Coordinates of N, CA and C in Angstrom, one line a residue:
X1 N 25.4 11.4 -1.3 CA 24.4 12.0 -0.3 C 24.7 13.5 -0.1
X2 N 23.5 14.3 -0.5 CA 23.9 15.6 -0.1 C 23.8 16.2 1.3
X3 N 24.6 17.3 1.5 CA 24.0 18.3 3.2 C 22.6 17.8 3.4
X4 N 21.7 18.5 2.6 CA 20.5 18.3 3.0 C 20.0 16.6 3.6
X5 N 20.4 15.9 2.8 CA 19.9 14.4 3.2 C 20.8 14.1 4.4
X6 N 22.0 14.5 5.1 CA 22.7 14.4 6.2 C 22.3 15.3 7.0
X7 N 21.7 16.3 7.1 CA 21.2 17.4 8.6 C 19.8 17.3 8.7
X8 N 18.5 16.2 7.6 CA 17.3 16.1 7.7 C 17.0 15.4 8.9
X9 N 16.4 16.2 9.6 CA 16.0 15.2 10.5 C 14.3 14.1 10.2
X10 N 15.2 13.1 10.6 CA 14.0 11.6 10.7 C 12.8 11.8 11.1
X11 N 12.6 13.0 12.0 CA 11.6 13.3 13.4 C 9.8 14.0 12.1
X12 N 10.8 14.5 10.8 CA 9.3 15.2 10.2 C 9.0 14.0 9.4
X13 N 9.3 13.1 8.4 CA 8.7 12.5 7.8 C 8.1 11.4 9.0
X14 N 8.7 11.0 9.8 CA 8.0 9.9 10.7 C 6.4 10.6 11.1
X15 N 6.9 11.8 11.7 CA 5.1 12.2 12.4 C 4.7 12.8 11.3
X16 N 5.2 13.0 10.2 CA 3.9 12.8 9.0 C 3.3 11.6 8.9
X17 N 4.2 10.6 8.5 CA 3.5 9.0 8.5 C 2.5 8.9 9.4
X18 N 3.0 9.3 11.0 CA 2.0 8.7 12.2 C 0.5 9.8 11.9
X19 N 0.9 10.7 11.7 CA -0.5 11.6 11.3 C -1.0 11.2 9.8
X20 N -0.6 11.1 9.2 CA -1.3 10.5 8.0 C -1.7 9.4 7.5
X21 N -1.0 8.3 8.3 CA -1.6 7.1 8.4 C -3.1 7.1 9.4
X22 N -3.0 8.0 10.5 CA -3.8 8.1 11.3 C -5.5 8.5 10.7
X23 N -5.2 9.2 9.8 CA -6.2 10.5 9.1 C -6.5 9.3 7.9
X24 N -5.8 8.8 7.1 CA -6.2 8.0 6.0 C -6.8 6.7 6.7
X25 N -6.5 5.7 7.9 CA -6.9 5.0 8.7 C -8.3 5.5 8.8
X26 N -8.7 6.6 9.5 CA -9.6 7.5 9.7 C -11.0 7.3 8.6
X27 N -10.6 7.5 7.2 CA -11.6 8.2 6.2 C -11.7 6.7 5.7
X28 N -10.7 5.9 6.1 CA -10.8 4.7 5.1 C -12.7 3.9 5.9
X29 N -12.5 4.2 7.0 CA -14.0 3.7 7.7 C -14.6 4.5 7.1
X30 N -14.7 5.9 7.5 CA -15.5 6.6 7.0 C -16.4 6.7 5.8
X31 N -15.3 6.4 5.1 CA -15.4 6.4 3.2 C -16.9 4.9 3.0
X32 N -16.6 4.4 3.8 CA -17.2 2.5 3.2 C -18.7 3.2 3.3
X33 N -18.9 4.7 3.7 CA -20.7 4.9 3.8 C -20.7 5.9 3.0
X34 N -19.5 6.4 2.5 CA -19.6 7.3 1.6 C -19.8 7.1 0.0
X35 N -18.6 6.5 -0.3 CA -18.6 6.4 -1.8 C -19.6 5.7 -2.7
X36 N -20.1 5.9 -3.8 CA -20.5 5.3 -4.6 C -20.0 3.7 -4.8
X37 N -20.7 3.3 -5.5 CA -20.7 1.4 -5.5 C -19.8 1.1 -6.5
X38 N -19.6 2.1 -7.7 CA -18.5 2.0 -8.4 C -17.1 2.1 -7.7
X39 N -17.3 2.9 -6.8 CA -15.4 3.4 -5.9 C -15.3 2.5 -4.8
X40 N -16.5 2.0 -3.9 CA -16.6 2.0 -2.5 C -15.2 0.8 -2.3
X41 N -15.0 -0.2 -3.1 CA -14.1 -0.9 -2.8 C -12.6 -0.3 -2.9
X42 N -12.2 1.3 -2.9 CA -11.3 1.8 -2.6 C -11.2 1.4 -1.1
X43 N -12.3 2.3 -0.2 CA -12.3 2.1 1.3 C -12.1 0.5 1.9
X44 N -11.8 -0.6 1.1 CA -11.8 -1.9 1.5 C -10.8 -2.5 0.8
X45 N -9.1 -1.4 0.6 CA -8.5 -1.9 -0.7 C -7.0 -1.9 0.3
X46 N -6.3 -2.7 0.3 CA -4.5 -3.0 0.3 C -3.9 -2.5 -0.5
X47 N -4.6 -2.2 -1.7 CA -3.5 -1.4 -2.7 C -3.7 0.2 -2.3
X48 N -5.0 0.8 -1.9 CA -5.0 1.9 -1.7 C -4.2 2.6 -0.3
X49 N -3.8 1.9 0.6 CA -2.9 1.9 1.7 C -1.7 1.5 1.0
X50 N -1.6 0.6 0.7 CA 0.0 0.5 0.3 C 0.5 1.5 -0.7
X51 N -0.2 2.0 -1.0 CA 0.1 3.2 -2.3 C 0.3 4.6 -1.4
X52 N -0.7 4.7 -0.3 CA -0.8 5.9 0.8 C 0.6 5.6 1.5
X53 N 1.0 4.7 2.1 CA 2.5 4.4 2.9 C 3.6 4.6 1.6
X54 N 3.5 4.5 0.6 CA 4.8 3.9 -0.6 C 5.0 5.9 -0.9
X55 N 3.8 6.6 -0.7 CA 4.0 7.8 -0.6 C 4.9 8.4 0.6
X56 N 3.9 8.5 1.8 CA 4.5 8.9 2.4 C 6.3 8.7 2.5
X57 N 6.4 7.5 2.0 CA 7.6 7.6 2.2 C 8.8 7.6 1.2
X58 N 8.5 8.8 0.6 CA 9.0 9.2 -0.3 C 9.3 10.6 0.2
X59 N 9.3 10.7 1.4 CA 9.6 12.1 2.3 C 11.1 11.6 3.0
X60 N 10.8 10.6 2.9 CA 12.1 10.0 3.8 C 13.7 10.2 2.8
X61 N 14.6 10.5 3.6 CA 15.5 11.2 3.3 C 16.9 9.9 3.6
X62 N 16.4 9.4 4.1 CA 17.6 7.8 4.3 C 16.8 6.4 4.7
X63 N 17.7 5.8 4.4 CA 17.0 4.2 4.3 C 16.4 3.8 5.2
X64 N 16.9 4.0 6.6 CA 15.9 3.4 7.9 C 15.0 4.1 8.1
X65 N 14.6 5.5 7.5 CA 13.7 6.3 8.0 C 12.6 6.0 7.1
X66 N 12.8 5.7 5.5 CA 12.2 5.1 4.6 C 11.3 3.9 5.2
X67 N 12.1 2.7 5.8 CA 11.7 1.6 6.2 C 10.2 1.4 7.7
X68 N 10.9 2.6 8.3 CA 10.3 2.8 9.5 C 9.1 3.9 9.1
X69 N 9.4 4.4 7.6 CA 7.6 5.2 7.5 C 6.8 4.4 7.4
X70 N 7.1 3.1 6.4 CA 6.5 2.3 5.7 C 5.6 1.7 7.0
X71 N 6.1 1.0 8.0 CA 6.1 0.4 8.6 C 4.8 1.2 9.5
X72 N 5.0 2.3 10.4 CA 4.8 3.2 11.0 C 3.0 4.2 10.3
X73 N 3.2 4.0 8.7 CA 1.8 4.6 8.6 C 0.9 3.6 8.3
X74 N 1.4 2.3 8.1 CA 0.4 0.9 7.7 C -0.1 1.1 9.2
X75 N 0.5 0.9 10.4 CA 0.1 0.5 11.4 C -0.6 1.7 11.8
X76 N -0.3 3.1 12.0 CA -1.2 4.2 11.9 C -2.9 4.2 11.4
X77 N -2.5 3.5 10.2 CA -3.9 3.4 9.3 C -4.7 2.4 10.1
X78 N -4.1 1.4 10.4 CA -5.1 0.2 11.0 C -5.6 1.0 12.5
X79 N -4.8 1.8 13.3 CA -5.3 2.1 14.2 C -6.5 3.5 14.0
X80 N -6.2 4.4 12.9 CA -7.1 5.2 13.0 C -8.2 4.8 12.2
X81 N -8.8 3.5 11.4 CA -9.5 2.4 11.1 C -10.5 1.9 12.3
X82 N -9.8 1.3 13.3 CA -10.1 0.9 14.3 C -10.9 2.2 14.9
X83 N -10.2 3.0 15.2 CA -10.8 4.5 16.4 C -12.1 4.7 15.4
X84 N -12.1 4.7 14.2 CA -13.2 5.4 13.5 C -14.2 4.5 13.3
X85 N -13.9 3.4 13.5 CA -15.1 2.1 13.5 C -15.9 2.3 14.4
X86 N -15.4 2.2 16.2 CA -15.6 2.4 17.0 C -16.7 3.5 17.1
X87 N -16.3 4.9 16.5 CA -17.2 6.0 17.1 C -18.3 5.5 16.3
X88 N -18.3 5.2 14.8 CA -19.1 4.4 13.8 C -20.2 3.7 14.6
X89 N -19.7 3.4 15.8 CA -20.6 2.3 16.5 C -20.4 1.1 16.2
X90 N -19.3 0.3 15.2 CA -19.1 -0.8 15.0 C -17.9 -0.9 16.3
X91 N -17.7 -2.7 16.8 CA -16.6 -2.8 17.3 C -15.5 -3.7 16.2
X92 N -14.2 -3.0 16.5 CA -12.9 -3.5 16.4 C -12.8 -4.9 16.0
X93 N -12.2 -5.4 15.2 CA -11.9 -6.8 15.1 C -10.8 -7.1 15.4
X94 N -10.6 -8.3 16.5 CA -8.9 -8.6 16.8 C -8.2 -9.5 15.4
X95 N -9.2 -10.1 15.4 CA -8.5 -10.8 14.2 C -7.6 -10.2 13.1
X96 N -9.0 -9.0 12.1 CA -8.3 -8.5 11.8 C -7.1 -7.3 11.4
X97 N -7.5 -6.6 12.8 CA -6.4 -5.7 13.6 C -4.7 -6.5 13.4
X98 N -5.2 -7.7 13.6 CA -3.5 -8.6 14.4 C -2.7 -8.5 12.4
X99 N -4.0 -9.2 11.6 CA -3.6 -9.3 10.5 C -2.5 -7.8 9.8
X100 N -3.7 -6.9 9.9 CA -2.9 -6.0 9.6 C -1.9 -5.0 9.7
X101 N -1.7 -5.4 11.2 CA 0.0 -5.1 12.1 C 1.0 -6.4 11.0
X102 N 0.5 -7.2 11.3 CA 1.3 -8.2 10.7 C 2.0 -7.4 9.5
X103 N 0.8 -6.9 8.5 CA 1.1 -7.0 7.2 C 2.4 -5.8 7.3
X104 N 1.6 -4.6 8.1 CA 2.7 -3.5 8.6 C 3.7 -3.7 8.7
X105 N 4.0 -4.9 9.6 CA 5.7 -5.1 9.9 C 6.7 -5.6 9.1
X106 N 5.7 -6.9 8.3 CA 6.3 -7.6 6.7 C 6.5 -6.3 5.5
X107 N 5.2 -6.0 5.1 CA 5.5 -5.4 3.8 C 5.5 -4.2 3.9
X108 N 5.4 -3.1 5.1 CA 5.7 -2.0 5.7 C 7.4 -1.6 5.2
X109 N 8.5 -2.0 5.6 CA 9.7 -1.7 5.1 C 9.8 -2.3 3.6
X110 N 9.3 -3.0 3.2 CA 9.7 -3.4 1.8 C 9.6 -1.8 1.1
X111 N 7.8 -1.8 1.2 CA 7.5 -0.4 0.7 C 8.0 0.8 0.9
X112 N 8.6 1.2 2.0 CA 9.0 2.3 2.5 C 10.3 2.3 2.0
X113 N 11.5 1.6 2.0 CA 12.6 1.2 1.5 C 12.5 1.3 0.1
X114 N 11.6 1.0 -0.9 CA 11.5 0.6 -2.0 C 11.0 2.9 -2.5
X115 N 10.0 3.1 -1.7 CA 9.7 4.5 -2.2 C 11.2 5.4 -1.5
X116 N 11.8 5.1 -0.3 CA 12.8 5.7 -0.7 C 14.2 5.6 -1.5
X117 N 14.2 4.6 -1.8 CA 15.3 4.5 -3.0 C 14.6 4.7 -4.2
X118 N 13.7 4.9 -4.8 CA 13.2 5.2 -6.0 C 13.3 6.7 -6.0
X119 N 12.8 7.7 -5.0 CA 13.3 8.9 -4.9 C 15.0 9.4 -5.0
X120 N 15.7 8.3 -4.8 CA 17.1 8.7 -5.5 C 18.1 7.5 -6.3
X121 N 16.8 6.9 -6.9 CA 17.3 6.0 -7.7 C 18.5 4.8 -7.3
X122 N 18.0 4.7 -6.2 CA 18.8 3.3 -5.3 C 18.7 2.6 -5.9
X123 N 19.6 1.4 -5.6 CA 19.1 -0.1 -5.9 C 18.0 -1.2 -5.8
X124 N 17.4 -0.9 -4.5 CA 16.5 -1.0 -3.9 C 15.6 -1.1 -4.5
X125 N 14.8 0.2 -5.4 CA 13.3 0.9 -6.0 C 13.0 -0.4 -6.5
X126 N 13.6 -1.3 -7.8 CA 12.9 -2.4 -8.4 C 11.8 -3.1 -7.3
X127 N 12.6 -3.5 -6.0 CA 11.8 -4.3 -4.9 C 10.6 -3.8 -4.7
X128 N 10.7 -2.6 -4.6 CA 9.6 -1.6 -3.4 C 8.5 -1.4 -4.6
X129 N 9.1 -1.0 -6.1 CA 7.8 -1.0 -6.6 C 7.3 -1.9 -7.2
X130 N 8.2 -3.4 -7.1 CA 7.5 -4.2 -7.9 C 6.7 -4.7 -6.8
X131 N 7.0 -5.0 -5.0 CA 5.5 -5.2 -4.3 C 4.4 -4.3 -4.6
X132 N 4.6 -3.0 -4.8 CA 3.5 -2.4 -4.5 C 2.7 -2.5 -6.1
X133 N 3.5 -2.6 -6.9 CA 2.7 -2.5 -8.5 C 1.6 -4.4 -8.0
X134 N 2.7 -5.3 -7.9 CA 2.1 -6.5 -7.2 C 0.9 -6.5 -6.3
X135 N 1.0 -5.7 -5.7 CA -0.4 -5.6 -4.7 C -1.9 -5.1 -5.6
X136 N -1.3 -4.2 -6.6 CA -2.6 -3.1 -7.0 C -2.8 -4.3 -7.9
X137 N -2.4 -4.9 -8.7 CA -2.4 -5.6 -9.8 C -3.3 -7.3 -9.8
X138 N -2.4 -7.5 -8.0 CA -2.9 -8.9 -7.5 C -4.6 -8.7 -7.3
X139 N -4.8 -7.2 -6.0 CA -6.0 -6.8 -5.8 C -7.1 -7.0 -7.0
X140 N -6.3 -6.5 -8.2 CA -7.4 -6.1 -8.8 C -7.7 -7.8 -9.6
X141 N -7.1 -8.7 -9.9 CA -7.0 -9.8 -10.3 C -7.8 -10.7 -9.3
X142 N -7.7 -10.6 -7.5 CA -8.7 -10.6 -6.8 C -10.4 -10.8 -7.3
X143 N -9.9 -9.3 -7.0 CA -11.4 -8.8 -7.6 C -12.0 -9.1 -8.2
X144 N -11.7 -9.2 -9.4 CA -12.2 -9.6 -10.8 C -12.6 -10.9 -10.7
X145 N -12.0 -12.4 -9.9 CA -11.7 -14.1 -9.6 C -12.8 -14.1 -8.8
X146 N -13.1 -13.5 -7.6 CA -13.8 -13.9 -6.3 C -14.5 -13.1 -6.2
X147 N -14.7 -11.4 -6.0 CA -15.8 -10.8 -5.1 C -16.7 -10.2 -6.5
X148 N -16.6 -10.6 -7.5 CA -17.1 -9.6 -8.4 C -18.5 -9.3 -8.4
X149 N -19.0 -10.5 -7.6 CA -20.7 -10.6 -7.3 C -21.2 -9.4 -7.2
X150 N -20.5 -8.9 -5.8 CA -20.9 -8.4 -4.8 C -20.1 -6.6 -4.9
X151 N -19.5 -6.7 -5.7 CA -18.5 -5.8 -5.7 C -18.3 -5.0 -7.4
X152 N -18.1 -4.0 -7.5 CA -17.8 -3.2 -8.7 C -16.9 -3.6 -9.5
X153 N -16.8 -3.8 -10.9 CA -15.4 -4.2 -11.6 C -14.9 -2.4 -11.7
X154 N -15.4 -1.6 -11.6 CA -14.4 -0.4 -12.0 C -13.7 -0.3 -11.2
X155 N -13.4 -0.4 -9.6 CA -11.9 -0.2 -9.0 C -11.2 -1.3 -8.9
X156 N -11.4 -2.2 -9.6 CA -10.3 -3.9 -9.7 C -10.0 -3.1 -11.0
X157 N -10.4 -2.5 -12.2 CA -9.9 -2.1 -13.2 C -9.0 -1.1 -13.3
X158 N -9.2 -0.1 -12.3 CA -8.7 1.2 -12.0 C -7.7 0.4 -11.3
X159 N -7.3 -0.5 -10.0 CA -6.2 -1.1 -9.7 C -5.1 -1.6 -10.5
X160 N -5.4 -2.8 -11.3 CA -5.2 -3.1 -12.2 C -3.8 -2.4 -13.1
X161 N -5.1 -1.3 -13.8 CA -4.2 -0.4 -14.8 C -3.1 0.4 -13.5
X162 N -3.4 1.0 -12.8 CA -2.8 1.8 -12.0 C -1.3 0.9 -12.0
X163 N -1.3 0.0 -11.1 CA -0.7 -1.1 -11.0 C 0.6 -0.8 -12.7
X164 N 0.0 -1.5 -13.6 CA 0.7 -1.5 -14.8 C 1.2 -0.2 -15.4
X165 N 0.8 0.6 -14.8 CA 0.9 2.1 -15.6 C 2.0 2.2 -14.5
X166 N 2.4 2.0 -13.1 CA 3.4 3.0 -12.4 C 4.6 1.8 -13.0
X167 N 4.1 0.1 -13.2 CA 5.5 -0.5 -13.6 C 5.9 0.0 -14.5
X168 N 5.1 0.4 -15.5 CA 5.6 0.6 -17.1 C 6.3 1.8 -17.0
X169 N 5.9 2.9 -16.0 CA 6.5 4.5 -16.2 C 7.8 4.0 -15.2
X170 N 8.2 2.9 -14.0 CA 9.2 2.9 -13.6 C 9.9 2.4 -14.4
X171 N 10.1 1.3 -15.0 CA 11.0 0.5 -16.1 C 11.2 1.6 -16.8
X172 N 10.3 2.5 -17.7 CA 11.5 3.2 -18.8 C 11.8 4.3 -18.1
X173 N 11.2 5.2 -17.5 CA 12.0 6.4 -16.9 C 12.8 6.3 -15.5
X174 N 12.9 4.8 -15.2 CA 14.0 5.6 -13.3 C 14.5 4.4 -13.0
X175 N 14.3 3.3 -13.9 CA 15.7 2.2 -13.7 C 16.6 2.2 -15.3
X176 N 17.7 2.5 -14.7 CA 18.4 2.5 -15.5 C 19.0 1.2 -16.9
X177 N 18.9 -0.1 -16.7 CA 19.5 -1.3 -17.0 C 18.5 -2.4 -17.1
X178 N 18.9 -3.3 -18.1 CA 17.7 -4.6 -18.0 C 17.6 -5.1 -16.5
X179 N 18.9 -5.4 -15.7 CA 18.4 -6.2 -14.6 C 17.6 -5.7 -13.2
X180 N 17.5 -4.1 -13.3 CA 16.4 -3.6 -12.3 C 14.8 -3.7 -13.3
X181 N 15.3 -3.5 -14.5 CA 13.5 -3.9 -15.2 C 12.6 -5.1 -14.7
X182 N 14.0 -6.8 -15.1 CA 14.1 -7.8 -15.1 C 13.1 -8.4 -13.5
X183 N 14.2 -7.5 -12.4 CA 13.7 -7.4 -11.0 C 12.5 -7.0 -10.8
X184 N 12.0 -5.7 -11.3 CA 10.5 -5.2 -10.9 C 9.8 -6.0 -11.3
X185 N 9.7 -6.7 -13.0 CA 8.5 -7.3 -13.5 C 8.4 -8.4 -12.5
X186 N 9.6 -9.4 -12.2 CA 9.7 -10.6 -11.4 C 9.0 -10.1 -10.3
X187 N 9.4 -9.3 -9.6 CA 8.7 -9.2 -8.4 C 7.3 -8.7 -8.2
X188 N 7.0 -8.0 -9.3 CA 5.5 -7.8 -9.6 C 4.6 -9.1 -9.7
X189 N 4.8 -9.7 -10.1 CA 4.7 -11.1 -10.4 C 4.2 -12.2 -9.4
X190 N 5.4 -12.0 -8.9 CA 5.7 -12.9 -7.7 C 4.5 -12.6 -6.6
X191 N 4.3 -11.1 -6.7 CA 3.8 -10.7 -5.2 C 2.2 -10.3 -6.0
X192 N 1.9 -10.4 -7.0 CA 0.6 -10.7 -7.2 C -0.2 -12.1 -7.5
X193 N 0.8 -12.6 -7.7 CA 0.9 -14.2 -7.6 C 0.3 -14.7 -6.0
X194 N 1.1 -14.4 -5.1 CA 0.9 -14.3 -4.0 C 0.0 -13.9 -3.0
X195 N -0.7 -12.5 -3.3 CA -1.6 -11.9 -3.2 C -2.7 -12.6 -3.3
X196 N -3.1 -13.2 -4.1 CA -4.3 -13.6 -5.0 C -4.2 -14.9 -4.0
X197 N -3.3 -15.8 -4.2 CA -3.5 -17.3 -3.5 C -3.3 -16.7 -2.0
X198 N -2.8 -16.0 -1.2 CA -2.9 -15.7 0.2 C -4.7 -15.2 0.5
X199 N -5.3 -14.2 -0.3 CA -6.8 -13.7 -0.2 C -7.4 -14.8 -0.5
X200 N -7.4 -15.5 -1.5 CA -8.8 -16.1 -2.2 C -8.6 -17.4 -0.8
X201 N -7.3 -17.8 0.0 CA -7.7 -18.7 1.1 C -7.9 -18.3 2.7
X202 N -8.1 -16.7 2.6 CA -7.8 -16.7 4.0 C -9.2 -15.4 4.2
X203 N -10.4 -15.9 5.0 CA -11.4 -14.8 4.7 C -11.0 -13.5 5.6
X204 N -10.3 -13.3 6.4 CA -9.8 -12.4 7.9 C -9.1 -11.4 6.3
X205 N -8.4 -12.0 5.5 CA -7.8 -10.7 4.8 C -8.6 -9.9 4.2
X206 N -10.3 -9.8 4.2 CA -10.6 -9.2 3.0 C -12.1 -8.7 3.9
X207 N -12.4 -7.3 4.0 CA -13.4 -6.3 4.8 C -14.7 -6.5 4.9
X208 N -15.3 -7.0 3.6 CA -16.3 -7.1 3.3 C -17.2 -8.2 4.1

């Protein structure tokens, strides 16, 4: 660990998270009247938040601060979601407000933990990017199973690839050894596996 990672203070990446979760919370209502019918299921996507939190915290400069961005801009987003619904003239949903605190608190540190050890090549990173490659990957497998009716195949496709394109660029350039490879695909796996059977039975997880 260098100086710099020991005198950063925790205080700037956190109120980036809380402002940027807040602002992407924000557009993500916004966006569902904006975008075209090919994108709009961006503004109604888990992978595109969990991809927004897996960033931010990649500002994080040690592991709890990592864990606590993750955690901190999921739940950010659900609330500046909510505020922008509201002016929107729609009301709030408890239901699925509760859901996605939940998800905040569960897969919030995976991701946040996972993007800051991948920024300095911790042990960790396999975990953090094989949920989040799992999410984009699950989503888009989702997508493509259940809503396709009603819904665009270009951002289940764009998920999808996205998904497989950041596994494939982490496996050969920033884990070192078969058994962090071994770990990411497993866990990619596992949590799109998961994804898929948690959504296709529970209607509260899905916006539409």
């Amino acid at each position: 660990m260098d100086t710099t990672t020991k005198t950063a203070s925790p205080l700037v990446p956190l109120a980036i998270a809380a402002l940027g979760g807040l602002v992407i919370g924000a557009l993500t209502s916004f966006a569902q009247g904006w975008l075209p019918f090919a994108l709009k299921s961006l503004a109604n996507s888990s992978g595109s938040w969990s991809a927004a939190a897996f960033l931010l915290a990649l500002l994080a400069t040690r592991r709890w601060v990592g864990a606590a961005v993750g955690v901190l801009a999921l739940a950010a987003m659900v609330l500046g979601y909510d505020l922008a619904s509201v002016l929107r003239g729609y009301s709030a949903s408890a239901g699925i407000t509760l859901f996605w605190l939940t998800a905040a608190v569960t897969a919030g540190p995976v991701l946040g933990l996972g993007a800051e050890s991948l920024r300095r090549r911790g042990a960790f990173a396999p975990w953090g990017v094989g949920v989040l490659c799992g999410v984009l990957i699950g989503e888009g497998v989702y997508g493509f199973l259940y809503i396709l009716e009603t819904t665009s195949p270009v951002y289940w496709a764009l998920s999808v690839t996205g998904g497989g394109a950041l596994l494939v660029w982490a496996c050969l350039l920033r884990f070192p050894g078969a058994r962090p490879v071994l770990t990411a695909v497993a866990v990619t796996a596992v949590t799109a596996t998961a994804f898929v059977a948690v959504y296709s039975g529970n209607p509260l997880t899905w916006w539409f």
